[in-house]
Amino acid sequence: MIMKFGEHLRKALIKNYSFYYIAYDDLKHQLKKKLKDSDYEWTNEFEEEFLAALETELDKVYSFTKVKNTEVNRRIKDAEKYVYEVVDALKNPNSSTKPLELDFDELEDELSDIIADVHDLAKFTRLNYTGFQKILKKHDKTTKFALKPIFQVRLNAKPFYKDNYDNLIVKLSKLYDLVRTRGNPVKGDSSAGGSQQNFVRQTTKYWVHPDNITELKLIILKHLPVLVFNADKEFDQEDSAITSIYFDNQDMDLYYGRLRKDEGAEAIRLRWYGGMKSDQIFVERKTHREDWTGEKSVKARFALKENKVNSFLRGDYTAAQAFEKARKDGKKSMNEIENLEALAKEVQYSVLKHKYRPVMRSFYNRTAFQLPGDARVRISLDTELTMVREDDFDGNDRTHGNWRRMDIGVDYPFSQLPEKDVCRFPYAVLEVKLQTQMGQEPPAWVRDLISSHLVEAVPKYSKFIHGGATLLTDKVTLLPFWYPQMDVDIRKPKIEQDYGILRQQNKIKSSSSGDDMDEEELLGDDYGRRYSTVHFSNDINPLEEDLDENSPLLLPSSYASRKTDSPVADFFLRLYGKFLHFFNDDRTFTIKPGTNFDLNTTFRSKLPKGKVICVPVRIEPKVYFAAERTFLSWLSIGMILGATATTLINYGHRSSLVASIGFFISALFTMGYATYKYIRRTLAIREKKVTDYSDKLGPNIICALIAASTFASFAFKLTEN
């Protein structure tokens, strides 16, 4: 059952703000009524009336948003004053009145209430913006008048929906951290902890729908402060910008290597932080290592001045020259300088040898959460993610001989670019980095966060690979496994009603609620499990209006268990089911939610012509050894059968001739079939094919041949006597 937006709006609206939402149902009713009354002829007069109604709704929403923004900012300013007063009184030994624990509790409640206000305001703006887009789409579809592009100008003039509240979040994070730590926030280097030994480091990536971004940030800041590298500077949106230029060649060798997870696959990029005026450019190289090598995938980098980048890429500016000043300054050890210089030489050599050049830019605004000096938990959220073409593969020189194009900066959404040159990723990317001791569980709040309805797990997601697959369609044929998932709404219903940003009174109410049950509770546990699992199949979101019945779901089980009234019949049905289970493998019998065995088959209708989904398969040396051991085991059986056949011919009676022929045929079949299967398996392993490596036919045939040969030996012996 797909929920219409009007119904979704009524259920999702905040009661205290209910009179200030867009009157979506009224506008839709106005459309239908005037069309019906005029025999479905939409006139200019109707258009003017509808536009006036839209203007009224926009003024209402914009004015309310502006007032609430002012109110929230005032509350934050007042809270900031009281927080510093309490903290100063605590640290001042001459203070006559020392703050009590109750004072900090009250401040924490006040900040939590402000956080709830920010969450409600963000939810309010997102819902109203969606409402305007929906009603404009419906208007243009039913009346054939193109109002949406015109009214978008009005929306841009009153951009109530464009505030991402990052400035407020940074302030709230600082204040909440002060209160949580009772005036003693953790201090230290943000990069500390990276050299600790005997730790397990785990990185996981998730997609976050724009509707959930602000709520996610507010939840995290209650546990981790926003990481600010320059606390003395007032926060500027440009400070959060991160831009990277990825390199590759005409054959897209780096793209394919990273996509297939080849051993030693590299990614080379140039990165800078902030705006285009940043003078420090980091040259980074990421190298993939398979686990069986005993090595870890590494990321190494060194810094260059912006005016030296072009000459470095041409080979005119050498690695030795780049680190000449560092040697003279003596601020770094000689060993560190030598390692960086070696890295620079290797990168420069690779660029020149393989003719790497800029192919794609990634841009995003990053909000990082981490305790300074403590790298056990680091969470980053990348928003406004955009990939832009930098290549000249189509004959269009976008960089004009420079190492990056200069017609854009950090001016998201880069509206000046042609659509073929830009890919605006629809979701934010959440990255959770955990560094825990052996056997230690991650913090409970992190486990709750990544299992909540706010995120969608996408392991090994890569901005470079996604940009290459989306923008360089003429150059690549292999697509990442998450590519078909782009057509699926990742929003999921809220499973736990008490999870998220809640006001104190709502928490009390939810914990003591009576027998009232909502739609999700009535559906039972299966509903929760269905939408809470990590999935890469096309589970439909019931809140999405635009999906249709053609969206593929999980592949159904072909052999569901059946029940009859007869115990004998049930026995044979179960036996038959096990038989099918054996010969058709588990995928046809029990399919776990979120599992796709063949993405190219499942999403064939959604794939562009000539494209194939790449599913990386990890191949370790022991896999080859296992295939060899299996082959040798089959050969040993064949040799035993051959020896048996030879013995029967040489030392048996005339009746043993038939049996020896049977054993001889069995031996030949075993060795021939083993050789065939070994070659096929080795090729499949080498090519990293996602296929079925089990053999359900060969062993059964050999058993049948041996049984027939043995039976024939006894049969002819009896007839001889």
XYZ file of C-alpha atoms in Angstrom:
721
model
C 0.000 0.000 0.000
C 1.650 3.225 -1.181
C 0.961 6.285 0.930
C 0.008 9.481 -0.880
C 1.928 12.626 0.023
C -1.117 14.365 1.480
C -1.644 11.506 3.912
C 2.063 11.363 4.672
C 2.039 15.116 5.400
C -0.871 14.799 7.812
C 0.867 11.998 9.708
C 4.342 13.545 9.743
C 3.570 17.165 10.596
C 4.529 18.662 13.954
C 1.366 19.524 15.848
C 2.716 22.808 17.222
C 3.485 23.916 13.671
C 0.346 22.487 12.067
C -1.169 25.837 11.021
C 1.975 26.937 9.202
C 2.425 24.026 6.804
C 1.569 24.278 3.131
C -2.146 23.666 2.617
C -1.433 20.813 0.247
C -4.896 19.234 0.329
C -6.575 22.595 -0.275
C -4.355 23.341 -3.262
C -4.959 19.882 -4.706
C -8.712 20.296 -4.159
C -8.601 23.684 -5.925
C -6.926 22.070 -8.913
C -9.438 19.226 -9.160
C -12.520 21.387 -8.602
C -11.665 24.048 -11.188
C -10.743 21.422 -13.744
C -13.957 19.522 -13.124
C -16.136 22.657 -13.211
C -14.566 23.830 -16.493
C -14.788 20.498 -18.243
C -11.012 20.058 -17.745
C -10.089 23.279 -19.534
C -7.505 25.255 -17.551
C -7.685 28.980 -18.270
C -5.346 31.902 -17.602
C -7.764 33.121 -14.926
C -7.510 29.802 -13.079
C -3.738 29.963 -13.385
C -3.602 33.426 -11.787
C -5.824 32.308 -8.903
C -3.728 29.196 -8.287
C -0.495 31.178 -8.436
C -1.887 33.665 -5.894
C -2.791 30.774 -3.578
C 0.722 29.369 -3.941
C 2.220 32.784 -3.178
C 0.131 32.990 -0.003
C 1.314 29.570 1.121
C 4.938 30.441 0.362
C 4.712 33.686 2.353
C 3.199 31.783 5.294
C 5.886 29.101 5.328
C 8.750 31.553 4.751
C 7.611 33.959 7.474
C 7.191 31.189 10.018
C 10.595 29.710 9.181
C 12.231 33.117 9.545
C 10.581 33.693 12.948
C 11.561 30.230 14.227
C 15.139 30.696 13.006
C 15.366 33.939 14.938
C 13.897 32.262 18.014
C 16.318 29.329 17.870
C 19.315 31.634 17.432
C 18.182 33.719 20.409
C 17.763 30.611 22.557
C 21.232 29.399 21.596
C 22.717 32.802 22.455
C 21.023 32.810 25.870
C 22.064 29.196 26.533
C 25.651 30.038 25.549
C 25.686 32.861 28.098
C 24.404 30.647 30.931
C 26.743 27.738 30.020
C 29.851 29.928 30.195
C 28.646 31.529 33.430
C 28.253 28.096 35.068
C 31.576 26.806 33.699
C 33.449 29.962 34.781
C 31.946 29.735 38.265
C 33.046 26.088 38.459
C 36.639 26.860 37.464
C 36.978 30.072 39.453
C 38.383 29.218 42.905
C 37.193 32.572 44.247
C 33.591 32.010 43.235
C 31.204 32.196 46.196
C 28.543 29.980 44.626
C 29.715 26.741 43.075
C 27.353 25.250 40.493
C 25.623 22.044 41.448
C 25.069 18.914 39.392
C 21.454 20.017 39.060
C 22.585 23.169 37.234
C 24.336 21.095 34.588
C 21.324 18.798 34.282
C 19.066 21.794 33.687
C 21.456 23.173 31.070
C 21.575 19.789 29.341
C 17.762 19.670 29.265
C 17.657 23.181 27.815
C 20.183 22.321 25.100
C 18.325 19.106 24.330
C 15.159 21.159 23.894
C 16.959 23.542 21.525
C 18.303 20.557 19.590
C 14.716 19.316 19.290
C 13.715 22.763 17.981
C 16.413 22.630 15.306
C 15.299 19.104 14.366
C 11.649 20.170 14.120
C 12.527 23.224 12.055
C 14.638 21.158 9.644
C 11.847 18.598 9.335
C 9.332 21.403 8.787
C 11.326 22.978 5.946
C 12.052 19.661 4.195
C 8.419 18.589 4.322
C 7.144 21.912 3.028
C 9.668 22.040 0.216
C 8.591 18.555 -0.845
C 4.982 19.735 -0.653
C 5.640 22.631 -3.027
C 7.466 20.355 -5.469
C 4.648 17.780 -5.380
C 1.843 20.267 -5.952
C 3.764 21.976 -8.771
C 4.378 18.613 -10.429
C 0.706 17.724 -10.095
C -0.322 21.130 -11.465
C 1.913 20.865 -14.538
C 0.770 17.302 -15.213
C -2.970 17.955 -14.963
C -3.256 21.474 -16.432
C -0.471 21.277 -19.078
C 0.698 24.730 -17.862
C 4.449 24.806 -17.041
C 4.416 26.528 -13.650
C 7.236 24.637 -11.900
C 10.229 26.368 -13.563
C 8.584 29.772 -13.088
C 7.679 29.286 -9.437
C 11.151 27.923 -8.689
C 12.355 31.520 -9.065
C 9.910 32.546 -6.301
C 11.175 29.698 -4.120
C 14.756 30.834 -4.671
C 13.780 34.362 -3.641
C 12.433 33.002 -0.354
C 14.795 30.051 0.236
C 13.375 28.724 3.508
C 14.608 25.237 2.562
C 18.279 26.044 1.839
C 19.533 26.444 5.385
C 21.459 23.296 6.409
C 21.814 24.509 10.004
C 25.522 23.648 10.098
C 26.364 26.876 11.887
C 23.793 26.127 14.618
C 24.988 22.517 14.882
C 28.602 23.612 15.430
C 27.526 26.002 18.212
C 25.249 23.450 19.848
C 27.959 20.801 19.655
C 30.439 23.024 21.488
C 27.936 23.961 24.201
C 26.634 20.410 24.649
C 30.183 19.087 24.925
C 30.969 21.662 27.618
C 27.895 20.665 29.625
C 28.350 16.916 29.088
C 31.964 17.035 30.295
C 31.107 19.467 33.113
C 33.349 22.169 31.721
C 36.270 19.851 30.902
C 36.077 19.018 27.198
C 38.597 16.559 25.796
C 41.577 18.324 24.245
C 44.285 17.051 21.963
C 45.327 16.459 18.380
C 42.429 15.403 16.189
C 44.632 12.907 14.430
C 45.965 11.296 17.572
C 45.569 7.610 18.154
C 46.543 6.537 14.671
C 49.790 4.914 15.743
C 48.363 2.706 18.486
C 49.032 -1.024 18.157
C 46.861 -4.109 18.719
C 43.754 -2.313 17.554
C 41.156 -3.349 15.001
C 40.157 -0.544 12.630
C 36.872 -0.893 10.834
C 35.366 1.514 8.296
C 31.793 1.247 7.079
C 29.872 3.522 4.714
C 26.198 4.415 4.581
C 23.837 6.513 2.502
C 21.647 9.070 4.237
C 18.507 10.515 2.674
C 18.338 14.364 2.743
C 15.247 14.135 4.974
C 17.386 12.511 7.683
C 20.612 14.535 7.495
C 19.909 17.150 10.167
C 18.415 14.616 12.587
C 21.458 12.401 12.141
C 23.839 15.273 12.903
C 21.876 16.217 16.012
C 21.895 12.629 17.296
C 25.645 12.280 16.810
C 26.545 15.594 18.479
C 24.989 14.337 21.696
C 27.751 11.727 21.831
C 30.616 13.253 19.870
C 31.510 16.915 19.350
C 31.857 18.396 15.888
C 35.537 18.325 15.006
C 36.685 21.920 14.442
C 40.322 22.363 13.427
C 40.406 26.076 14.157
C 38.293 26.765 17.216
C 39.246 30.458 17.289
C 37.713 31.115 13.873
C 33.997 31.699 13.326
C 32.485 28.844 11.364
C 32.138 29.467 7.645
C 30.382 27.084 5.243
C 33.445 27.158 2.999
C 35.522 25.671 5.826
C 33.724 22.332 5.464
C 34.341 22.037 1.704
C 36.589 19.211 0.463
C 37.490 18.859 -3.211
C 39.456 16.068 -4.893
C 40.716 15.656 -8.456
C 40.990 11.981 -9.470
C 43.457 10.828 -12.116
C 43.231 8.054 -14.701
C 44.171 7.318 -18.317
C 42.321 6.622 -21.547
C 41.905 2.929 -20.661
C 40.505 3.739 -17.183
C 43.020 1.393 -15.582
C 42.715 2.926 -12.120
C 38.907 2.816 -12.286
C 38.802 -0.877 -13.208
C 41.495 -1.788 -10.680
C 39.650 -0.125 -7.803
C 36.294 -1.500 -8.958
C 37.517 -5.097 -9.148
C 39.555 -4.726 -5.952
C 42.669 -5.987 -7.703
C 45.678 -6.586 -5.494
C 47.776 -3.419 -5.464
C 45.083 -1.324 -7.205
C 45.790 2.382 -6.813
C 43.849 5.604 -6.737
C 45.689 8.891 -7.281
C 44.059 12.171 -6.402
C 44.848 15.790 -5.596
C 42.865 17.205 -2.675
C 42.410 20.577 -1.037
C 40.317 21.869 1.839
C 38.202 25.007 1.718
C 37.811 27.304 -1.266
C 39.753 27.688 -4.477
C 42.197 30.074 -2.815
C 43.707 27.252 -0.783
C 47.440 27.204 -1.497
C 48.185 23.756 -0.050
C 47.368 20.813 -2.308
C 47.664 17.266 -0.997
C 48.794 14.578 -3.435
C 47.305 11.292 -2.217
C 47.733 7.680 -3.264
C 45.471 4.907 -1.992
C 46.673 1.335 -2.444
C 44.404 -1.692 -2.055
C 45.845 -4.781 -0.369
C 44.161 -8.164 -0.094
C 43.891 -9.546 3.429
C 45.802 -12.719 2.566
C 48.961 -10.679 1.900
C 49.150 -9.760 5.560
C 49.268 -6.074 4.613
C 46.666 -3.356 5.081
C 45.315 -0.997 2.468
C 47.137 2.281 2.900
C 46.633 5.943 2.090
C 49.732 8.092 1.871
C 50.055 11.749 0.932
C 52.372 14.706 0.707
C 51.761 18.421 0.235
C 52.573 20.676 -2.711
C 52.124 24.375 -3.324
C 49.364 25.026 -5.817
C 51.671 26.856 -8.220
C 53.972 23.804 -8.372
C 51.340 21.185 -9.222
C 51.436 21.561 -13.025
C 55.220 21.404 -13.213
C 55.238 18.382 -10.853
C 52.784 16.495 -13.072
C 54.886 17.308 -16.158
C 58.056 16.093 -14.432
C 59.755 19.520 -14.494
C 59.520 19.887 -10.716
C 61.159 16.858 -9.132
C 60.486 15.181 -5.802
C 63.924 16.237 -4.552
C 63.077 19.880 -5.253
C 59.729 19.513 -3.524
C 61.358 18.497 -0.251
C 64.468 20.636 -0.465
C 62.993 23.291 1.843
C 61.800 20.647 4.332
C 65.378 19.322 4.584
C 66.721 22.789 5.324
C 64.036 23.639 7.910
C 64.687 20.496 9.913
C 61.102 20.414 11.288
C 60.667 16.818 10.146
C 62.957 13.872 10.701
C 65.143 12.730 7.821
C 63.426 9.357 7.790
C 59.992 10.990 7.355
C 61.290 13.268 4.591
C 62.854 10.317 2.754
C 59.587 8.367 2.921
C 57.602 11.326 1.575
C 60.147 11.920 -1.162
C 60.004 8.252 -2.190
C 56.203 8.507 -2.351
C 56.436 11.646 -4.511
C 58.862 9.907 -6.906
C 56.563 6.891 -7.255
C 53.467 9.019 -7.898
C 55.289 11.197 -10.429
C 56.676 8.118 -12.201
C 53.191 6.508 -12.390
C 51.617 9.690 -13.771
C 54.238 10.025 -16.506
C 54.523 6.328 -17.379
C 50.795 5.528 -17.544
C 49.762 8.959 -18.868
C 47.426 9.681 -16.024
C 45.512 12.931 -16.228
C 42.595 14.562 -14.373
C 39.323 12.762 -15.200
C 36.889 13.633 -12.417
C 36.346 16.008 -9.487
C 34.449 15.205 -6.315
C 33.110 17.980 -4.100
C 31.299 17.781 -0.777
C 30.829 19.542 2.533
C 32.045 17.417 5.434
C 30.886 17.453 9.040
C 33.240 15.372 11.184
C 32.544 14.149 14.705
C 35.379 13.011 16.948
C 36.825 13.500 20.395
C 40.122 15.386 19.971
C 43.008 13.059 20.687
C 40.788 9.988 20.627
C 40.485 8.094 17.337
C 38.407 5.202 18.667
C 35.246 6.595 17.082
C 35.317 8.979 14.145
C 32.195 9.760 12.143
C 32.036 11.946 9.049
C 29.019 13.025 7.035
C 29.513 14.293 3.481
C 26.673 16.369 2.045
C 26.108 18.136 -1.298
C 28.248 15.430 -2.899
C 28.885 16.270 -6.548
C 31.039 14.645 -9.231
C 32.263 16.801 -12.150
C 34.074 15.804 -15.347
C 37.657 17.027 -15.709
C 38.681 14.884 -18.696
C 39.099 15.632 -22.385
C 38.113 12.170 -23.644
C 35.266 13.613 -25.734
C 37.477 16.261 -27.351
C 36.372 18.997 -24.951
C 39.407 20.386 -23.096
C 37.849 21.282 -19.759
C 41.047 22.159 -17.891
C 42.807 24.020 -20.744
C 46.168 22.535 -19.879
C 45.768 23.119 -16.149
C 45.584 20.359 -13.510
C 41.991 21.364 -12.685
C 39.194 23.273 -14.348
C 38.785 26.857 -13.152
C 35.213 27.616 -14.220
C 33.843 26.261 -10.908
C 34.841 26.503 -7.277
C 32.862 25.448 -4.252
C 29.659 27.072 -5.522
C 27.325 24.104 -5.192
C 25.138 23.098 -7.106
C 27.358 24.250 -9.998
C 24.409 25.392 -12.079
C 26.738 26.944 -14.667
C 27.844 23.493 -15.858
C 26.115 21.473 -18.595
C 24.214 18.470 -17.251
C 26.507 15.998 -19.022
C 29.449 17.300 -16.988
C 27.960 17.017 -13.498
C 26.449 14.322 -11.269
C 24.736 15.554 -8.105
C 24.559 12.598 -5.763
C 21.074 12.460 -4.164
C 22.222 11.243 -0.730
C 24.726 12.158 1.935
C 27.522 9.682 2.673
C 28.111 8.653 6.278
C 31.440 7.067 7.148
C 31.927 5.377 10.517
C 35.494 4.589 11.542
C 35.861 2.432 14.637
C 39.122 1.624 16.359
C 38.508 -0.896 19.117
C 40.573 -3.381 21.077
C 40.446 -7.044 20.145
C 37.107 -8.508 21.191
C 35.694 -5.131 22.231
C 32.246 -4.126 21.028
C 31.614 -0.697 19.493
C 29.706 1.779 21.665
C 26.006 0.956 22.018
C 24.906 4.307 20.583
C 26.932 3.628 17.407
C 25.284 0.208 16.995
C 21.865 1.808 17.472
C 22.694 4.505 14.929
C 23.847 2.217 12.110
C 20.913 -0.140 12.617
C 18.338 2.676 12.641
C 16.005 3.835 9.878
C 18.225 6.863 9.237
C 20.957 5.085 7.272
C 21.386 2.577 4.456
C 24.567 0.485 4.469
C 26.575 0.523 1.216
C 29.874 -1.282 1.835
C 32.906 -0.136 -0.155
C 31.088 2.805 -1.734
C 33.523 4.974 -3.698
C 32.998 8.519 -4.948
C 35.573 7.992 -7.698
C 33.950 4.780 -8.962
C 30.438 6.247 -8.829
C 31.514 9.337 -10.715
C 33.278 7.260 -13.357
C 30.266 4.975 -13.821
C 27.857 7.914 -14.081
C 29.803 10.498 -16.089
C 32.208 8.474 -18.236
C 29.620 6.158 -19.747
C 31.486 5.878 -23.057
C 34.676 4.728 -21.351
C 33.486 2.115 -18.837
C 31.497 -1.099 -19.240
C 31.671 -2.385 -15.668
C 29.412 -0.718 -13.100
C 29.578 -0.910 -9.283
C 27.126 -3.167 -7.477
C 25.265 -0.217 -5.915
C 24.450 1.355 -9.304
C 20.973 -0.240 -9.652
C 20.164 0.866 -6.097
C 20.062 4.485 -7.250
C 16.511 3.966 -8.536
C 15.264 2.814 -5.119
C 14.088 5.125 -2.353
C 16.308 4.302 0.632
C 13.968 5.839 3.217
C 12.643 3.367 5.732
C 9.832 3.660 8.264
C 10.852 4.416 11.812
C 11.134 1.102 13.642
C 11.724 2.201 17.226
C 9.416 5.077 18.040
C 11.585 6.222 20.951
C 14.739 6.530 18.835
C 15.873 9.882 17.505
C 15.441 13.476 18.617
C 12.677 13.597 21.194
C 11.617 16.208 23.698
C 11.624 15.289 27.357
C 7.830 15.124 27.609
C 7.657 12.933 24.486
C 10.130 10.494 26.021
C 7.986 10.169 29.114
C 4.858 9.779 27.042
C 6.347 7.099 24.803
C 7.601 5.064 27.726
C 4.211 5.047 29.432
C 1.925 4.732 26.428
C -1.072 2.517 26.722
C -2.721 0.258 24.226
C -2.551 2.599 21.255
C -0.811 0.835 18.396
C 0.279 2.352 15.146
C 0.382 0.777 11.706
C 3.888 -0.643 12.118
C 3.060 -2.303 15.450
C -0.047 -3.884 14.004
C 1.997 -5.395 11.176
C 4.234 -7.152 13.682
C 7.903 -7.988 13.877
C 8.192 -9.024 10.244
C 7.611 -5.411 9.233
C 10.510 -4.252 11.355
C 12.823 -6.932 10.114
C 11.907 -6.210 6.527
C 12.903 -2.575 6.653
C 15.670 -2.645 9.206
C 17.957 -5.122 7.441
C 20.835 -3.942 5.317
C 19.545 -4.462 1.810
C 20.733 -4.069 -1.728
C 17.697 -5.503 -3.391
C 14.705 -3.436 -4.353
C 12.637 -3.356 -1.192
C 9.870 -0.839 -1.794
C 9.448 2.007 0.635
C 5.772 2.460 1.453
C 6.273 6.197 1.929
C 7.315 6.749 -1.668
C 4.605 7.793 -4.049
C 6.414 7.493 -7.361
C 7.380 3.811 -7.289
C 5.233 1.428 -9.269
C 4.338 -2.214 -9.353
C 7.180 -2.980 -11.757
C 9.891 -2.351 -9.184
C 11.581 -5.735 -8.579
C 11.444 -7.225 -5.111
C 13.488 -10.005 -3.551
C 13.424 -13.166 -5.598
C 10.692 -15.431 -4.200
C 11.310 -18.951 -3.023
C 10.463 -21.492 -5.696
C 10.079 -24.399 -3.330
C 7.971 -23.293 -0.434
C 6.980 -26.025 1.969
C 3.484 -27.435 1.475
C 1.219 -29.188 3.931
C -1.338 -31.914 3.336
C -3.640 -33.967 5.523
C -1.661 -37.144 4.910
C 1.531 -37.847 6.937
C 2.805 -40.071 4.140
C 2.281 -37.368 1.560
C 3.985 -34.819 3.847
C 6.972 -37.171 4.161
C 7.382 -37.483 0.395
C 6.874 -33.750 -0.097
C 9.635 -33.022 2.396
C 11.843 -35.587 0.683
C 11.088 -34.017 -2.691
C 11.871 -30.565 -1.291
C 15.232 -31.750 0.007
C 15.939 -33.310 -3.367
C 15.258 -29.998 -5.129
C 17.192 -28.171 -2.462
C 20.228 -30.316 -3.149
C 20.214 -30.008 -6.929
C 19.212 -26.333 -7.135
C 21.213 -24.960 -4.157
C 20.037 -22.657 -1.351
C 19.097 -19.664 -3.443
C 15.923 -21.339 -4.660
C 14.957 -22.666 -1.297
C 15.650 -20.008 1.275
C 16.605 -16.508 0.264
C 17.823 -14.266 3.045
C 16.486 -10.672 2.923
C 18.975 -8.291 1.348
C 20.777 -10.946 -0.716
C 21.327 -10.759 -4.463
C 23.161 -13.645 -6.096
C 23.252 -12.257 -9.617
C 22.807 -8.513 -9.853
C 23.161 -8.524 -13.629
C 20.100 -10.782 -13.899
C 18.056 -9.110 -11.176
C 18.508 -5.588 -12.530
C 18.850 -6.402 -16.227
C 15.967 -4.131 -17.177
C 17.542 -1.209 -15.315
C 21.068 -1.540 -16.712
C 22.197 0.658 -19.611
C 22.856 -1.254 -22.809
C 26.282 -2.856 -22.899
C 26.921 -2.395 -19.150
C 27.632 -5.112 -16.598
C 27.494 -5.003 -12.794
C 30.861 -5.746 -11.219
C 30.628 -7.752 -8.000
C 34.115 -7.827 -6.406
C 35.127 -11.297 -5.247
C 38.028 -11.820 -2.865
C 40.363 -14.564 -4.098
C 43.103 -15.785 -1.764
C 45.941 -18.203 -2.691
C 44.413 -20.926 -0.535
C 41.474 -21.035 -2.979
C 43.806 -22.196 -5.760
C 45.407 -24.735 -3.423
C 41.966 -26.073 -2.510
C 41.114 -26.506 -6.208
C 44.403 -28.368 -6.741
C 43.792 -30.663 -3.757
C 40.313 -31.487 -5.074
C 41.768 -32.288 -8.513
C 44.439 -34.560 -7.041
C 41.853 -36.343 -4.890
C 39.784 -37.107 -7.987
C 42.889 -38.362 -9.793
C 43.721 -40.706 -6.913
C 40.224 -42.192 -7.134
C 40.666 -42.596 -10.880
C 44.006 -44.366 -10.364
C 42.431 -46.765 -7.837
C 39.638 -47.565 -10.291
C 42.164 -48.047 -13.076
C 44.271 -50.362 -10.890
C 41.140 -52.341 -10.033
C 40.278 -52.707 -13.729
C 43.846 -53.860 -14.555
C 43.834 -56.445 -11.753
C 40.513 -57.891 -12.896
C 41.755 -58.243 -16.483
C 45.078 -59.832 -15.581
C 44.120 -62.081 -12.692
C 40.362 -62.579 -12.964
C 38.253 -65.083 -14.838
C 36.389 -64.526 -18.051
C 33.419 -63.191 -16.070
C 35.589 -60.409 -14.641
C 36.100 -58.936 -18.118
C 32.775 -57.093 -18.060
C 33.425 -55.723 -14.566
C 36.943 -54.591 -15.567
C 35.480 -52.738 -18.541
C 33.067 -50.976 -16.159
C 35.844 -49.995 -13.772
C 38.016 -48.883 -16.711
C 35.251 -46.635 -18.047
C 34.714 -45.264 -14.531
C 38.450 -44.500 -14.230
C 38.572 -42.713 -17.597
C 35.442 -40.710 -16.779
C 36.771 -39.743 -13.345
C 40.120 -38.464 -14.658
C 38.601 -36.730 -17.674
C 35.807 -35.117 -15.697
C 38.241 -34.061 -12.945
C 40.503 -32.371 -15.494
C 37.528 -30.578 -17.071
C 36.193 -29.333 -13.718
C 39.656 -28.266 -12.544
C 40.221 -26.147 -15.651
C 36.768 -24.573 -15.393
C 37.142 -23.816 -11.683
C 40.615 -22.356 -12.106
C 39.439 -20.046 -14.885
C 36.390 -18.992 -12.847
C 38.575 -18.261 -9.802
C 41.090 -16.334 -11.889
C 38.328 -14.248 -13.446
C 36.651 -13.761 -10.033
C 33.323 -15.027 -11.339
C 30.358 -15.163 -8.991
C 29.291 -18.722 -9.796
C 28.348 -22.008 -8.179
C 31.530 -23.960 -7.403
C 29.760 -27.025 -6.005
C 29.482 -30.202 -8.084
C 26.230 -32.103 -7.740
C 26.523 -34.171 -10.935
C 29.992 -35.710 -11.099
C 30.145 -37.557 -7.742
C 26.703 -39.067 -8.359
C 27.691 -40.343 -11.819
C 30.904 -41.902 -10.479
C 29.010 -43.586 -7.663
C 26.540 -44.947 -10.184
C 29.338 -46.266 -12.451
C 31.163 -47.923 -9.541
C 27.917 -49.457 -8.289
C 27.088 -50.764 -11.770
C 30.586 -52.201 -12.229
C 30.511 -53.897 -8.841
C 27.035 -55.286 -9.503
C 28.164 -56.600 -12.894
C 31.179 -58.339 -11.317
C 28.955 -60.214 -8.876
C 26.287 -60.922 -11.452
C 28.658 -62.531 -13.981
C 30.426 -64.470 -11.234
C 27.099 -65.994 -10.187
C 26.208 -66.891 -13.755
C 29.593 -68.600 -14.177
C 28.890 -70.911 -11.270
